[in-house]
XYZ file of C-alpha atoms in Angstrom:
64
model
C 39.780 418.640 -49.844
C 38.357 421.286 -52.138
C 40.313 422.718 -55.006
C 40.505 426.357 -55.903
C 39.034 427.127 -59.318
C 42.282 427.728 -61.302
C 43.815 424.499 -59.992
C 40.618 422.554 -60.626
C 40.245 423.812 -64.198
C 43.943 423.067 -64.876
C 43.523 419.568 -63.486
C 40.376 418.949 -65.543
C 42.190 420.191 -68.670
C 44.890 417.563 -68.056
C 42.200 414.907 -67.589
C 40.545 415.991 -70.857
C 43.859 415.740 -72.730
C 44.414 412.274 -71.252
C 40.915 411.127 -72.285
C 41.425 412.347 -75.855
C 44.239 409.839 -76.420
C 43.197 406.888 -78.604
C 44.318 404.359 -75.995
C 41.729 405.768 -73.565
C 38.789 405.162 -75.935
C 37.512 402.196 -73.929
C 37.490 404.191 -70.683
C 35.815 407.140 -72.389
C 33.136 404.833 -73.812
C 32.517 403.367 -70.379
C 32.199 406.854 -68.858
C 29.734 407.898 -71.572
C 27.589 404.872 -70.744
C 27.376 406.114 -67.145
C 25.596 409.340 -68.144
C 22.049 409.354 -66.821
C 19.329 410.096 -69.381
C 18.101 412.933 -67.161
C 21.457 414.740 -67.178
C 21.328 417.847 -69.338
C 23.509 417.728 -72.460
C 25.504 420.786 -71.385
C 26.638 418.877 -68.266
C 27.888 415.726 -70.029
C 31.488 416.861 -70.467
C 31.847 417.991 -66.854
C 30.354 414.700 -65.651
C 32.796 412.660 -67.764
C 35.818 414.728 -66.679
C 34.998 414.462 -62.995
C 34.383 410.703 -63.215
C 37.660 410.291 -65.127
C 39.490 412.346 -62.491
C 38.064 410.099 -59.779
C 39.160 407.018 -61.768
C 42.699 408.378 -62.108
C 42.939 409.146 -58.410
C 41.599 405.744 -57.379
C 44.013 403.887 -59.657
C 47.012 406.002 -58.658
C 47.663 407.447 -62.122
C 49.272 410.894 -61.918
C 49.023 413.299 -64.838
C 51.754 415.862 -65.375
């Protein structure tokens, strides 16, 4: 299933808001550790958001 751009950017904005909460610091730290050294710095945020979105989907957490 592919998402259209407006829906995808809205969904990633919700994921970003969720990650910014203090109680998600451990998850955010774990995701930052997953960044490959060869990944360009301008792609870090997108990488983290997409991995976090995958985590949320796999654990059944729904953001509103």
